[in-house]
PDB file of C-alpha atoms in Angstrom:
ATOM      1  CA  MET A   1      93.635 106.849  97.817  1.00  0.00           C
ATOM      2  CA  SER A   2      94.129 108.004 101.351  1.00  0.00           C
ATOM      3  CA  SER A   3      95.898 105.263 103.330  1.00  0.00           C
ATOM      4  CA  PRO A   4      95.105 101.747 104.552  1.00  0.00           C
ATOM      5  CA  SER A   5      95.023 103.086 108.105  1.00  0.00           C
ATOM      6  CA  ALA A   6      92.440 105.733 107.173  1.00  0.00           C
ATOM      7  CA  THR A   7      90.283 103.031 105.606  1.00  0.00           C
ATOM      8  CA  LEU A   8      90.555 100.798 108.679  1.00  0.00           C
ATOM      9  CA  ALA A   9      89.918 103.695 111.083  1.00  0.00           C
ATOM     10  CA  VAL A  10      86.720 104.840 109.369  1.00  0.00           C
ATOM     11  CA  TRP A  11      85.275 101.437 108.545  1.00  0.00           C
ATOM     12  CA  SER A  12      86.122  99.731 111.847  1.00  0.00           C
ATOM     13  CA  SER A  13      84.597 102.656 113.755  1.00  0.00           C
ATOM     14  CA  ALA A  14      81.450 102.444 111.633  1.00  0.00           C
ATOM     15  CA  TRP A  15      81.256  98.689 112.257  1.00  0.00           C
ATOM     16  CA  LEU A  16      81.884  98.972 115.999  1.00  0.00           C
ATOM     17  CA  SER A  17      79.074 101.531 116.323  1.00  0.00           C
ATOM     18  CA  GLY A  18      76.661  99.524 114.163  1.00  0.00           C
ATOM     19  CA  ALA A  19      76.763 101.788 111.096  1.00  0.00           C
ATOM     20  CA  ALA A  20      78.391  99.215 108.787  1.00  0.00           C
ATOM     21  CA  ALA A  21      78.438  95.469 108.249  1.00  0.00           C
ATOM     22  CA  ALA A  22      81.585  93.407 108.775  1.00  0.00           C
ATOM     23  CA  ASP A  23      81.565  92.296 105.122  1.00  0.00           C
ATOM     24  CA  ASP A  24      81.637  95.943 104.034  1.00  0.00           C
ATOM     25  CA  VAL A  25      84.750  96.554 106.147  1.00  0.00           C
ATOM     26  CA  LEU A  26      86.488  93.526 104.651  1.00  0.00           C
ATOM     27  CA  ASP A  27      85.526  94.589 101.100  1.00  0.00           C
ATOM     28  CA  ALA A  28      86.899  98.105 101.670  1.00  0.00           C
ATOM     29  CA  LEU A  29      90.259  96.704 102.780  1.00  0.00           C
ATOM     30  CA  GLN A  30      90.500  94.860  99.462  1.00  0.00           C
ATOM     31  CA  ASP A  31      91.143  98.216  97.800  1.00  0.00           C
ATOM     32  CA  TRP A  32      94.581  98.118  99.435  1.00  0.00           C
ATOM     33  CA  ALA A  33      95.588  94.486  99.014  1.00  0.00           C
ATOM     34  CA  GLU A  34      94.171  91.134  98.049  1.00  0.00           C
ATOM     35  CA  LEU A  35      95.518  89.538 101.222  1.00  0.00           C
ATOM     36  CA  HIS A  36      95.626  90.932 104.750  1.00  0.00           C
ATOM     37  CA  GLU A  37      97.378  89.276 107.683  1.00  0.00           C
ATOM     38  CA  VAL A  38      96.807  90.154 111.339  1.00  0.00           C
ATOM     39  CA  VAL A  39      99.298  89.435 114.132  1.00  0.00           C
ATOM     40  CA  ALA A  40      99.859  90.510 117.738  1.00  0.00           C
ATOM     41  CA  ALA A  41     103.135  92.126 118.781  1.00  0.00           C
ATOM     42  CA  ASP A  42     103.482  90.056 121.955  1.00  0.00           C
ATOM     43  CA  GLU A  43     102.354  86.746 123.378  1.00  0.00           C
ATOM     44  CA  ARG A  44     100.087  88.162 126.086  1.00  0.00           C
ATOM     45  CA  LEU A  45      98.152  90.290 123.607  1.00  0.00           C
ATOM     46  CA  ALA A  46      97.912  87.369 121.188  1.00  0.00           C
ATOM     47  CA  SER A  47      96.316  85.290 123.944  1.00  0.00           C
ATOM     48  CA  THR A  48      93.981  88.073 125.102  1.00  0.00           C
ATOM     49  CA  LEU A  49      92.726  89.018 121.634  1.00  0.00           C
ATOM     50  CA  GLU A  50      92.897  85.496 120.207  1.00  0.00           C
ATOM     51  CA  ILE A  51      95.003  86.412 117.189  1.00  0.00           C
ATOM     52  CA  PRO A  52      98.304  84.858 116.046  1.00  0.00           C
ATOM     53  CA  LEU A  53     101.605  86.013 117.504  1.00  0.00           C
ATOM     54  CA  ARG A  54     103.986  87.840 115.202  1.00  0.00           C
ATOM     55  CA  GLY A  55     106.189  85.248 113.556  1.00  0.00           C
ATOM     56  CA  GLU A  56     103.310  82.820 113.147  1.00  0.00           C
ATOM     57  CA  ALA A  57     100.946  82.562 110.186  1.00  0.00           C
ATOM     58  CA  GLY A  58      98.774  85.677 110.268  1.00  0.00           C
ATOM     59  CA  GLY A  59      95.080  85.771 111.073  1.00  0.00           C
ATOM     60  CA  SER A  60      92.346  87.232 108.880  1.00  0.00           C
ATOM     61  CA  PRO A  61      90.850  90.750 108.880  1.00  0.00           C
ATOM     62  CA  ALA A  62      87.681  89.185 110.292  1.00  0.00           C
ATOM     63  CA  ALA A  63      89.782  88.015 113.229  1.00  0.00           C
ATOM     64  CA  LEU A  64      90.970  91.593 113.673  1.00  0.00           C
ATOM     65  CA  LEU A  65      87.398  92.887 113.865  1.00  0.00           C
ATOM     66  CA  ALA A  66      86.560  90.222 116.444  1.00  0.00           C
ATOM     67  CA  ALA A  67      89.683  91.209 118.403  1.00  0.00           C
ATOM     68  CA  LEU A  68      88.644  94.864 118.387  1.00  0.00           C
ATOM     69  CA  ARG A  69      85.212  93.955 119.706  1.00  0.00           C
ATOM     70  CA  ARG A  70      86.830  91.719 122.320  1.00  0.00           C
ATOM     71  CA  SER A  71      89.139  94.543 123.426  1.00  0.00           C
ATOM     72  CA  GLY A  72      86.223  96.902 124.079  1.00  0.00           C
ATOM     73  CA  ALA A  73      87.414  99.322 121.403  1.00  0.00           C
ATOM     74  CA  GLU A  74      85.067 102.047 120.236  1.00  0.00           C
ATOM     75  CA  ASN A  75      85.997 104.850 117.853  1.00  0.00           C
ATOM     76  CA  ALA A  76      89.298 104.709 116.006  1.00  0.00           C
ATOM     77  CA  GLU A  77      91.801 107.480 115.422  1.00  0.00           C
ATOM     78  CA  LEU A  78      94.151 107.872 112.469  1.00  0.00           C
ATOM     79  CA  VAL A  79      97.704 108.955 113.319  1.00  0.00           C
ATOM     80  CA  MET A  80     100.248 109.878 110.642  1.00  0.00           C
ATOM     81  CA  PRO A  81     103.576 110.537 112.395  1.00  0.00           C
ATOM     82  CA  VAL A  82     106.770 111.789 110.801  1.00  0.00           C
ATOM     83  CA  PRO A  83     110.129 112.668 112.372  1.00  0.00           C
ATOM     84  CA  GLY A  84     109.612 115.840 114.371  1.00  0.00           C
ATOM     85  CA  ASP A  85     105.841 115.367 114.602  1.00  0.00           C
ATOM     86  CA  VAL A  86     104.867 112.242 116.530  1.00  0.00           C
ATOM     87  CA  ARG A  87     101.526 113.380 117.927  1.00  0.00           C
ATOM     88  CA  GLY A  88      99.201 110.529 118.784  1.00  0.00           C
ATOM     89  CA  LEU A  89     101.859 107.915 119.499  1.00  0.00           C
ATOM     90  CA  GLY A  90     101.753 108.248 123.289  1.00  0.00           C
ATOM     91  CA  GLY A  91     105.493 108.371 123.999  1.00  0.00           C
ATOM     92  CA  ALA A  92     108.412 106.093 123.200  1.00  0.00           C
ATOM     93  CA  SER A  93     107.430 102.465 122.595  1.00  0.00           C
ATOM     94  CA  GLN A  94     107.746  99.694 120.046  1.00  0.00           C
ATOM     95  CA  PHE A  95     104.388 100.763 118.650  1.00  0.00           C
ATOM     96  CA  ALA A  96     105.582 104.372 118.278  1.00  0.00           C
ATOM     97  CA  SER A  97     108.760 103.243 116.535  1.00  0.00           C
ATOM     98  CA  GLU A  98     106.937 101.032 114.039  1.00  0.00           C
ATOM     99  CA  ALA A  99     104.149 103.566 113.441  1.00  0.00           C
ATOM    100  CA  LEU A 100     106.774 106.228 112.735  1.00  0.00           C
ATOM    101  CA  ARG A 101     108.507 103.938 110.272  1.00  0.00           C
ATOM    102  CA  ALA A 102     105.195 103.185 108.528  1.00  0.00           C
ATOM    103  CA  GLY A 103     104.097 106.832 108.648  1.00  0.00           C
ATOM    104  CA  GLU A 104     100.606 105.791 109.751  1.00  0.00           C
ATOM    105  CA  ALA A 105      98.680 103.763 112.311  1.00  0.00           C
ATOM    106  CA  VAL A 106      95.257 103.320 113.870  1.00  0.00           C
ATOM    107  CA  VAL A 107      94.619 103.841 117.584  1.00  0.00           C
ATOM    108  CA  LEU A 108      91.554 102.466 119.379  1.00  0.00           C
ATOM    109  CA  ASN A 109      91.606 103.039 123.138  1.00  0.00           C
ATOM    110  CA  GLY A 110      94.534 100.943 124.375  1.00  0.00           C
ATOM    111  CA  ILE A 111      95.191  99.254 121.029  1.00  0.00           C
ATOM    112  CA  GLY A 112      97.521 100.444 118.269  1.00  0.00           C
ATOM    113  CA  ILE A 113      97.572  98.871 114.792  1.00  0.00           C
ATOM    114  CA  VAL A 114     100.344  99.392 112.225  1.00  0.00           C
ATOM    115  CA  PRO A 115     100.111  98.307 108.549  1.00  0.00           C
ATOM    116  CA  GLU A 116     103.089  97.004 106.611  1.00  0.00           C
ATOM    117  CA  ARG A 117     103.336  95.876 103.003  1.00  0.00           C
ATOM    118  CA  ILE A 118     105.216  92.582 103.073  1.00  0.00           C
ATOM    119  CA  GLY A 119     104.869  91.564  99.444  1.00  0.00           C
ATOM    120  CA  GLU A 120     102.910  92.134  96.283  1.00  0.00           C
ATOM    121  CA  GLY A 121      99.271  92.418  97.260  1.00  0.00           C
ATOM    122  CA  ILE A 122      99.841  91.646 100.965  1.00  0.00           C
ATOM    123  CA  VAL A 123      99.385  93.960 103.963  1.00  0.00           C
ATOM    124  CA  ARG A 124     100.258  92.804 107.471  1.00  0.00           C
ATOM    125  CA  TRP A 125      98.559  94.521 110.420  1.00  0.00           C
ATOM    126  CA  THR A 126     100.469  94.298 113.699  1.00  0.00           C
ATOM    127  CA  VAL A 127      98.451  94.931 116.860  1.00  0.00           C
ATOM    128  CA  PHE A 128     100.095  96.494 119.908  1.00  0.00           C
ATOM    129  CA  GLU A 129      98.927  97.174 123.432  1.00  0.00           C
ATOM    130  CA  ILE A 130      99.578 100.850 124.105  1.00  0.00           C
ATOM    131  CA  ASP A 131      99.438 103.122 127.117  1.00  0.00           C
ATOM    132  CA  ARG A 132      97.289 105.860 125.667  1.00  0.00           C
ATOM    133  CA  THR A 133      93.652 106.548 126.399  1.00  0.00           C
ATOM    134  CA  ALA A 134      93.109 110.241 125.582  1.00  0.00           C
ATOM    135  CA  PRO A 135      92.810 111.101 121.860  1.00  0.00           C
ATOM    136  CA  SER A 136      95.388 113.459 120.410  1.00  0.00           C
ATOM    137  CA  PRO A 137      94.178 117.010 119.740  1.00  0.00           C
ATOM    138  CA  ASN A 138      92.768 117.351 116.239  1.00  0.00           C
ATOM    139  CA  VAL A 139      92.745 120.359 113.954  1.00  0.00           C
ATOM    140  CA  PRO A 140      89.130 121.335 113.104  1.00  0.00           C
ATOM    141  CA  LEU A 141      88.140 120.112 109.652  1.00  0.00           C
ATOM    142  CA  GLY A 142      87.397 123.621 108.385  1.00  0.00           C
ATOM    143  CA  GLU A 143      90.858 124.821 109.396  1.00  0.00           C
ATOM    144  CA  ALA A 144      92.491 121.751 107.829  1.00  0.00           C
ATOM    145  CA  GLU A 145      90.556 122.268 104.598  1.00  0.00           C
ATOM    146  CA  HIS A 146      91.600 125.921 104.448  1.00  0.00           C
ATOM    147  CA  GLU A 147      95.250 124.976 104.946  1.00  0.00           C
ATOM    148  CA  LEU A 148      94.986 122.313 102.263  1.00  0.00           C
ATOM    149  CA  THR A 149      93.418 124.724  99.764  1.00  0.00           C
ATOM    150  CA  GLY A 150      96.387 127.023 100.224  1.00  0.00           C
ATOM    151  CA  ALA A 151      98.719 124.047  99.883  1.00  0.00           C
ATOM    152  CA  MET A 152      97.183 123.166  96.524  1.00  0.00           C
ATOM    153  CA  ARG A 153      97.970 126.608  95.136  1.00  0.00           C
ATOM    154  CA  VAL A 154     101.528 126.503  96.483  1.00  0.00           C
ATOM    155  CA  ALA A 155     102.093 122.956  95.183  1.00  0.00           C
ATOM    156  CA  ALA A 156     100.913 123.920  91.698  1.00  0.00           C
ATOM    157  CA  GLY A 157     103.247 126.918  91.768  1.00  0.00           C
ATOM    158  CA  ILE A 158     106.188 124.748  92.818  1.00  0.00           C
ATOM    159  CA  LEU A 159     105.492 122.376  89.931  1.00  0.00           C
ATOM    160  CA  LEU A 160     105.696 125.327  87.553  1.00  0.00           C
ATOM    161  CA  GLU A 161     108.838 126.626  89.240  1.00  0.00           C
ATOM    162  CA  LEU A 162     110.493 123.210  88.982  1.00  0.00           C
ATOM    163  CA  GLY A 163     109.532 122.983  85.333  1.00  0.00           C
ATOM    164  CA  VAL A 164     108.033 119.521  85.790  1.00  0.00           C
ATOM    165  CA  ALA A 165     105.665 120.001  82.850  1.00  0.00           C
ATOM    166  CA  LYS A 166     108.606 120.796  80.565  1.00  0.00           C
ATOM    167  CA  GLN A 167     110.663 117.853  81.805  1.00  0.00           C
ATOM    168  CA  ARG A 168     107.949 115.194  81.552  1.00  0.00           C
ATOM    169  CA  ALA A 169     105.783 114.681  78.504  1.00  0.00           C
ATOM    170  CA  GLY A 170     102.126 114.066  79.308  1.00  0.00           C
ATOM    171  CA  VAL A 171     102.493 115.268  82.900  1.00  0.00           C
ATOM    172  CA  ARG A 172      98.871 116.466  83.077  1.00  0.00           C
ATOM    173  CA  GLU A 173      97.547 113.028  82.078  1.00  0.00           C
ATOM    174  CA  GLU A 174      99.984 111.342  84.464  1.00  0.00           C
ATOM    175  CA  LEU A 175      98.780 113.536  87.298  1.00  0.00           C
ATOM    176  CA  GLN A 176      95.124 112.829  86.503  1.00  0.00           C
ATOM    177  CA  ALA A 177      95.816 109.084  86.535  1.00  0.00           C
ATOM    178  CA  ARG A 178      97.553 109.298  89.907  1.00  0.00           C
ATOM    179  CA  VAL A 179      94.717 111.314  91.402  1.00  0.00           C
ATOM    180  CA  ALA A 180      92.153 108.834  90.077  1.00  0.00           C
ATOM    181  CA  GLU A 181      94.085 105.929  91.601  1.00  0.00           C
ATOM    182  CA  ARG A 182      94.276 107.641  94.996  1.00  0.00           C
ATOM    183  CA  SER A 183      90.607 108.617  94.999  1.00  0.00           C
ATOM    184  CA  LYS A 184      88.929 105.279  94.372  1.00  0.00           C
ATOM    185  CA  ALA A 185      88.599 104.136  97.980  1.00  0.00           C
ATOM    186  CA  ARG A 186      85.059 103.314  99.084  1.00  0.00           C
ATOM    187  CA  TRP A 187      83.540 104.751 102.259  1.00  0.00           C
ATOM    188  CA  PRO A 188      80.508 103.905 104.428  1.00  0.00           C
ATOM    189  CA  GLU A 189      77.045 105.275 103.793  1.00  0.00           C
ATOM    190  CA  GLY A 190      76.585 108.396 105.853  1.00  0.00           C
ATOM    191  CA  MET A 191      80.162 109.544 105.281  1.00  0.00           C
ATOM    192  CA  PRO A 192      80.042 113.348 105.710  1.00  0.00           C
ATOM    193  CA  GLN A 193      80.449 115.146 102.393  1.00  0.00           C
ATOM    194  CA  ARG A 194      82.931 117.663 103.713  1.00  0.00           C
ATOM    195  CA  ALA A 195      85.192 114.889 104.990  1.00  0.00           C
ATOM    196  CA  LEU A 196      84.956 113.197 101.588  1.00  0.00           C
ATOM    197  CA  ARG A 197      85.834 116.468  99.848  1.00  0.00           C
ATOM    198  CA  VAL A 198      88.873 116.992 102.062  1.00  0.00           C
ATOM    199  CA  LEU A 199      90.084 113.424 101.508  1.00  0.00           C
ATOM    200  CA  GLN A 200      89.714 113.923  97.753  1.00  0.00           C
ATOM    201  CA  ARG A 201      91.626 117.187  97.858  1.00  0.00           C
ATOM    202  CA  ALA A 202      94.327 115.582  99.997  1.00  0.00           C
ATOM    203  CA  ALA A 203      94.660 112.864  97.359  1.00  0.00           C
ATOM    204  CA  GLU A 204      95.109 115.522  94.679  1.00  0.00           C
ATOM    205  CA  VAL A 205      97.772 117.420  96.624  1.00  0.00           C
ATOM    206  CA  SER A 206      99.533 114.160  97.504  1.00  0.00           C
ATOM    207  CA  ALA A 207      99.700 113.207  93.819  1.00  0.00           C
ATOM    208  CA  ILE A 208     101.143 116.616  92.943  1.00  0.00           C
ATOM    209  CA  LEU A 209     103.747 116.349  95.695  1.00  0.00           C
ATOM    210  CA  GLU A 210     104.746 112.848  94.649  1.00  0.00           C
ATOM    211  CA  LEU A 211     105.261 114.084  91.111  1.00  0.00           C
ATOM    212  CA  ALA A 212     107.233 117.104  92.290  1.00  0.00           C
ATOM    213  CA  MET A 213     109.557 114.911  94.385  1.00  0.00           C
ATOM    214  CA  GLU A 214     110.541 112.728  91.441  1.00  0.00           C
ATOM    215  CA  ASP A 215     113.607 113.573  89.420  1.00  0.00           C
ATOM    216  CA  GLU A 216     113.068 114.208  85.736  1.00  0.00           C
ATOM    217  CA  PRO A 217     113.654 111.165  83.496  1.00  0.00           C
ATOM    218  CA  GLY A 218     117.323 110.748  82.670  1.00  0.00           C
ATOM    219  CA  GLY A 219     118.466 113.397  85.122  1.00  0.00           C
ATOM    220  CA  ALA A 220     118.962 114.107  88.781  1.00  0.00           C
ATOM    221  CA  LEU A 221     118.900 117.210  90.904  1.00  0.00           C
ATOM    222  CA  SER A 222     121.996 118.363  92.702  1.00  0.00           C
ATOM    223  CA  ALA A 223     122.044 117.633  96.421  1.00  0.00           C
ATOM    224  CA  SER A 224     121.449 121.299  97.248  1.00  0.00           C
ATOM    225  CA  SER A 225     118.565 121.576  94.782  1.00  0.00           C
ATOM    226  CA  ALA A 226     116.973 118.390  96.101  1.00  0.00           C
ATOM    227  CA  LEU A 227     117.237 119.702  99.671  1.00  0.00           C
ATOM    228  CA  LYS A 228     115.737 123.040  98.653  1.00  0.00           C
ATOM    229  CA  ARG A 229     112.865 121.267  96.940  1.00  0.00           C
ATOM    230  CA  ALA A 230     112.218 119.035  99.957  1.00  0.00           C
ATOM    231  CA  GLU A 231     112.203 122.060 102.278  1.00  0.00           C
ATOM    232  CA  ALA A 232     109.714 123.866 100.044  1.00  0.00           C
ATOM    233  CA  LEU A 233     107.377 120.880  99.946  1.00  0.00           C
ATOM    234  CA  ARG A 234     107.534 119.901 103.640  1.00  0.00           C
ATOM    235  CA  PRO A 235     104.698 122.244 104.764  1.00  0.00           C
ATOM    236  CA  LEU A 236     102.529 120.820 101.999  1.00  0.00           C
ATOM    237  CA  PHE A 237     103.081 117.252 103.174  1.00  0.00           C
ATOM    238  CA  HIS A 238     102.128 118.482 106.651  1.00  0.00           C
ATOM    239  CA  ALA A 239      98.907 119.987 105.275  1.00  0.00           C
ATOM    240  CA  VAL A 240      98.003 116.665 103.641  1.00  0.00           C
ATOM    241  CA  ARG A 241      98.591 114.711 106.868  1.00  0.00           C
ATOM    242  CA  THR A 242      96.615 117.236 108.897  1.00  0.00           C
ATOM    243  CA  ALA A 243      93.736 117.165 106.419  1.00  0.00           C
ATOM    244  CA  ARG A 244      93.552 113.378 106.371  1.00  0.00           C
ATOM    245  CA  THR A 245      93.553 112.991 110.146  1.00  0.00           C
ATOM    246  CA  ALA A 246      90.952 115.760 110.513  1.00  0.00           C
ATOM    247  CA  ALA A 247      88.709 114.256 107.816  1.00  0.00           C
ATOM    248  CA  VAL A 248      88.907 110.790 109.355  1.00  0.00           C
ATOM    249  CA  ALA A 249      88.149 112.207 112.814  1.00  0.00           C
ATOM    250  CA  GLU A 250      85.088 113.999 111.433  1.00  0.00           C
ATOM    251  CA  ALA A 251      83.928 110.846 109.645  1.00  0.00           C
ATOM    252  CA  VAL A 252      84.336 108.734 112.769  1.00  0.00           C
ATOM    253  CA  ARG A 253      82.252 111.210 114.766  1.00  0.00           C
ATOM    254  CA  ALA A 254      79.527 111.361 112.113  1.00  0.00           C
ATOM    255  CA  LEU A 255      79.329 107.585 111.720  1.00  0.00           C
ATOM    256  CA  ASP A 256      79.048 106.876 115.440  1.00  0.00           C
ATOM    257  CA  VAL A 257      75.423 105.754 115.715  1.00  0.00           C
ATOM    258  CA  SER A 258      75.966 103.698 118.875  1.00  0.00           C
ATOM    259  CA  ASP A 259      74.013 106.157 121.029  1.00  0.00           C
ATOM    260  CA  ALA A 260      70.956 105.550 118.851  1.00  0.00           C
ATOM    261  CA  HIS A 261      70.780 101.855 119.772  1.00  0.00           C
TER     262      HIS A 261
END
């Protein structure tokens, strides 16, 4: 799969523009967890958007959609920050801190939403008011796809160099299973094929990287070897994040049918 934030960004944008039904959005979120809770980060926002305050029993995803409509939100943006690359967070804030910890978030005008797994089969979405109106600059999808294609070749080479196939029996089948699991997310009708292709390729590279970061069964890398491996893989993780944000941005643009109404 991609990420819960990517799913919410694409589907909520499609719903807000009239390209998808609310039930379809709620069904798509089920791919990530059976139960979703929605809370506001502060009391004023809870009152304005009519959703529970953090610390109270969470609201439903349907309540989140209603809150987005109430806030005047339009198209969503996926942000995937990591230390050293916090584009899209709009400066230091509680939202930025929690989005960085989660590694992902959704931004819609002056609203930021961060997912958090709080138990087996439960995702909590915390809604923040943020001081950010201009979207962060996005890499063109073609450029992101090109970078990701190169990353796939490098990642495969690193797997060979690390000897993962020798260390783990059935590694090819394991990799195929991981890719299949990450690629089963559903998307709205009208989803651009190139964006779908890039999301699929990002899922493949992500599965390879996850496998490459794991120590072989019964063993452990030395600290220096682990650091060397992490350094080699860092640009590939960057390519995956770039590809996902670019693909979601392209999908959001393509699914915006609001001007046709």
